[in-house]
PDB file of C-alpha atoms in Angstrom:
ATOM      1  CA  MET J 237      39.942  91.367  -6.472  1.00 46.00           C
ATOM      2  CA  GLU J 238      42.146  94.307  -7.259  1.00 45.00           C
ATOM      3  CA  ARG J 239      40.649  97.330  -8.710  1.00 42.00           C
ATOM      4  CA  PRO J 240      41.695  97.938 -12.325  1.00 42.00           C
ATOM      5  CA  ASP J 241      43.338 101.154 -13.566  1.00 43.00           C
ATOM      6  CA  GLN J 242      40.460 102.269 -15.805  1.00 45.00           C
ATOM      7  CA  SER J 243      37.672 104.906 -15.817  1.00 50.00           C
ATOM      8  CA  ALA J 244      35.034 104.564 -13.193  1.00 56.00           C
ATOM      9  CA  THR J 245      32.562 103.686 -15.993  1.00 65.00           C
ATOM     10  CA  SER J 246      34.526 100.707 -17.417  1.00 73.00           C
ATOM     11  CA  ASP J 247      35.141  99.548 -13.689  1.00 83.00           C
ATOM     12  CA  GLY J 248      31.516  99.465 -13.182  1.00 90.00           C
ATOM     13  CA  VAL J 249      31.042  97.291 -16.292  1.00 94.00           C
ATOM     14  CA  VAL J 250      33.465  94.842 -14.901  1.00 94.00           C
ATOM     15  CA  TRP J 251      31.450  94.440 -11.714  1.00 93.00           C
ATOM     16  CA  LEU J 252      28.273  94.196 -13.761  1.00 94.00           C
ATOM     17  CA  LEU J 253      29.744  91.515 -15.984  1.00 96.00           C
ATOM     18  CA  LEU J 254      30.990  89.511 -12.794  1.00 96.00           C
ATOM     19  CA  SER J 255      27.617  89.902 -11.335  1.00 94.00           C
ATOM     20  CA  TYR J 256      25.873  88.554 -14.328  1.00 96.00           C
ATOM     21  CA  LEU J 257      28.158  85.576 -14.415  1.00 96.00           C
ATOM     22  CA  TYR J 258      27.586  84.878 -10.937  1.00 96.00           C
ATOM     23  CA  THR J 259      24.029  84.180 -11.649  1.00 95.00           C
ATOM     24  CA  HIS J 260      24.537  82.754 -15.393  1.00 97.00           C
ATOM     25  CA  PRO J 261      28.119  80.943 -14.870  1.00 97.00           C
ATOM     26  CA  ASP J 262      27.699  78.984 -18.064  1.00 97.00           C
ATOM     27  CA  ALA J 263      26.920  82.206 -20.190  1.00 98.00           C
ATOM     28  CA  LYS J 264      29.063  82.706 -23.329  1.00 97.00           C
ATOM     29  CA  ASP J 265      28.677  85.432 -25.962  1.00 97.00           C
ATOM     30  CA  THR J 266      30.369  87.908 -28.194  1.00 97.00           C
ATOM     31  CA  ALA J 267      31.156  91.521 -27.196  1.00 96.00           C
ATOM     32  CA  GLU J 268      28.129  92.738 -28.841  1.00 96.00           C
ATOM     33  CA  GLY J 269      25.951  90.022 -27.525  1.00 96.00           C
ATOM     34  CA  ILE J 270      27.032  90.800 -24.014  1.00 97.00           C
ATOM     35  CA  THR J 271      26.403  94.489 -24.577  1.00 97.00           C
ATOM     36  CA  ASN J 272      22.859  93.909 -25.841  1.00 96.00           C
ATOM     37  CA  TRP J 273      21.613  90.758 -23.984  1.00 95.00           C
ATOM     38  CA  TRP J 274      23.572  90.866 -20.769  1.00 95.00           C
ATOM     39  CA  LEU J 275      23.539  94.451 -20.099  1.00 95.00           C
ATOM     40  CA  ARG J 276      21.009  96.671 -22.257  1.00 92.00           C
ATOM     41  CA  ALA J 277      18.290  94.064 -22.195  1.00 90.00           C
ATOM     42  CA  HIS J 278      18.413  94.443 -18.366  1.00 89.00           C
ATOM     43  CA  GLY J 279      18.195  98.154 -18.511  1.00 90.00           C
ATOM     44  CA  VAL J 280      21.920  99.002 -18.267  1.00 91.00           C
ATOM     45  CA  ASP J 281      22.857 101.876 -20.488  1.00 90.00           C
ATOM     46  CA  VAL J 282      26.488 101.190 -21.571  1.00 92.00           C
ATOM     47  CA  ASN J 283      28.686 101.959 -24.529  1.00 91.00           C
ATOM     48  CA  ASP J 284      30.566  99.396 -26.547  1.00 93.00           C
ATOM     49  CA  ARG J 285      34.014 100.708 -25.783  1.00 93.00           C
ATOM     50  CA  ASP J 286      33.475 100.544 -22.135  1.00 93.00           C
ATOM     51  CA  VAL J 287      32.137  96.791 -22.427  1.00 96.00           C
ATOM     52  CA  LYS J 288      35.348  95.876 -24.719  1.00 95.00           C
ATOM     53  CA  GLU J 289      37.662  97.466 -21.998  1.00 94.00           C
ATOM     54  CA  ALA J 290      35.917  95.583 -19.200  1.00 95.00           C
ATOM     55  CA  LEU J 291      36.078  92.342 -21.298  1.00 96.00           C
ATOM     56  CA  ASN J 292      39.931  92.871 -22.058  1.00 95.00           C
ATOM     57  CA  ASP J 293      40.509  93.582 -18.407  1.00 94.00           C
ATOM     58  CA  LEU J 294      38.601  90.516 -17.196  1.00 96.00           C
ATOM     59  CA  VAL J 295      40.452  88.310 -19.811  1.00 97.00           C
ATOM     60  CA  ALA J 296      43.754  89.894 -18.794  1.00 96.00           C
ATOM     61  CA  ARG J 297      43.054  88.910 -15.256  1.00 95.00           C
ATOM     62  CA  ASP J 298      42.010  85.580 -16.005  1.00 97.00           C
ATOM     63  CA  TRP J 299      38.445  85.960 -14.985  1.00 97.00           C
ATOM     64  CA  LEU J 300      37.263  85.332 -18.547  1.00 98.00           C
ATOM     65  CA  ILE J 301      38.091  82.874 -21.231  1.00 97.00           C
ATOM     66  CA  GLN J 302      38.194  84.101 -24.832  1.00 97.00           C
ATOM     67  CA  ARG J 303      38.019  82.061 -27.860  1.00 95.00           C
ATOM     68  CA  GLY J 304      37.474  82.551 -31.383  1.00 91.00           C
ATOM     69  CA  SER J 305      34.348  81.293 -33.214  1.00 81.00           C
ATOM     70  CA  LEU J 306      33.777  80.069 -36.681  1.00 83.00           C
ATOM     71  CA  SER J 307      32.502  83.605 -37.788  1.00 85.00           C
ATOM     72  CA  GLY J 308      35.772  85.122 -36.406  1.00 87.00           C
ATOM     73  CA  GLN J 309      34.414  86.700 -33.587  1.00 92.00           C
ATOM     74  CA  GLN J 310      35.746  86.499 -30.073  1.00 96.00           C
ATOM     75  CA  ILE J 311      33.405  84.481 -27.613  1.00 97.00           C
ATOM     76  CA  TYR J 312      33.739  85.250 -23.866  1.00 98.00           C
ATOM     77  CA  GLY J 313      32.869  83.172 -21.020  1.00 98.00           C
ATOM     78  CA  LEU J 314      33.754  82.706 -17.164  1.00 98.00           C
ATOM     79  CA  ASN J 315      36.766  80.890 -16.340  1.00 98.00           C
ATOM     80  CA  GLN J 316      35.261  77.865 -14.533  1.00 97.00           C
ATOM     81  CA  ALA J 317      38.490  77.454 -12.667  1.00 97.00           C
ATOM     82  CA  ARG J 318      37.530  80.690 -10.758  1.00 97.00           C
ATOM     83  CA  ARG J 319      33.799  79.870 -10.450  1.00 96.00           C
ATOM     84  CA  ALA J 320      34.193  79.369  -6.724  1.00 96.00           C
ATOM     85  CA  GLU J 321      36.206  82.374  -6.097  1.00 95.00           C
ATOM     86  CA  LEU J 322      33.586  84.468  -7.923  1.00 94.00           C
ATOM     87  CA  GLN J 323      30.892  83.192  -5.724  1.00 93.00           C
ATOM     88  CA  GLU J 324      33.078  83.940  -2.546  1.00 93.00           C
ATOM     89  CA  LEU J 325      33.991  87.587  -3.908  1.00 89.00           C
ATOM     90  CA  LEU J 326      30.375  88.444  -4.555  1.00 88.00           C
ATOM     91  CA  GLU J 327      28.873  86.743  -1.471  1.00 90.00           C
ATOM     92  CA  SER J 328      31.127  88.689   0.868  1.00 83.00           C
TER      93      SER J 328
END
């Protein structure tokens, strides 16, 4: 996977999100839920801006699928077509 042209913090969040999805490939949540439950609940101190940048980067690179919910919030989840590629990437 190519490295994004972003801050080191946001780049680190990209890898944290991909690692989370490696172990929870069916997980889906809002940006707020991802920040609070995928990262902060596991002891990762991260700000909302870095998470949103990482989510936008992963959507743009087709790692994540983004869809709207009935509440109007965006829901993010792994692009299942790239699940095997994610496994390969993180197991190498």
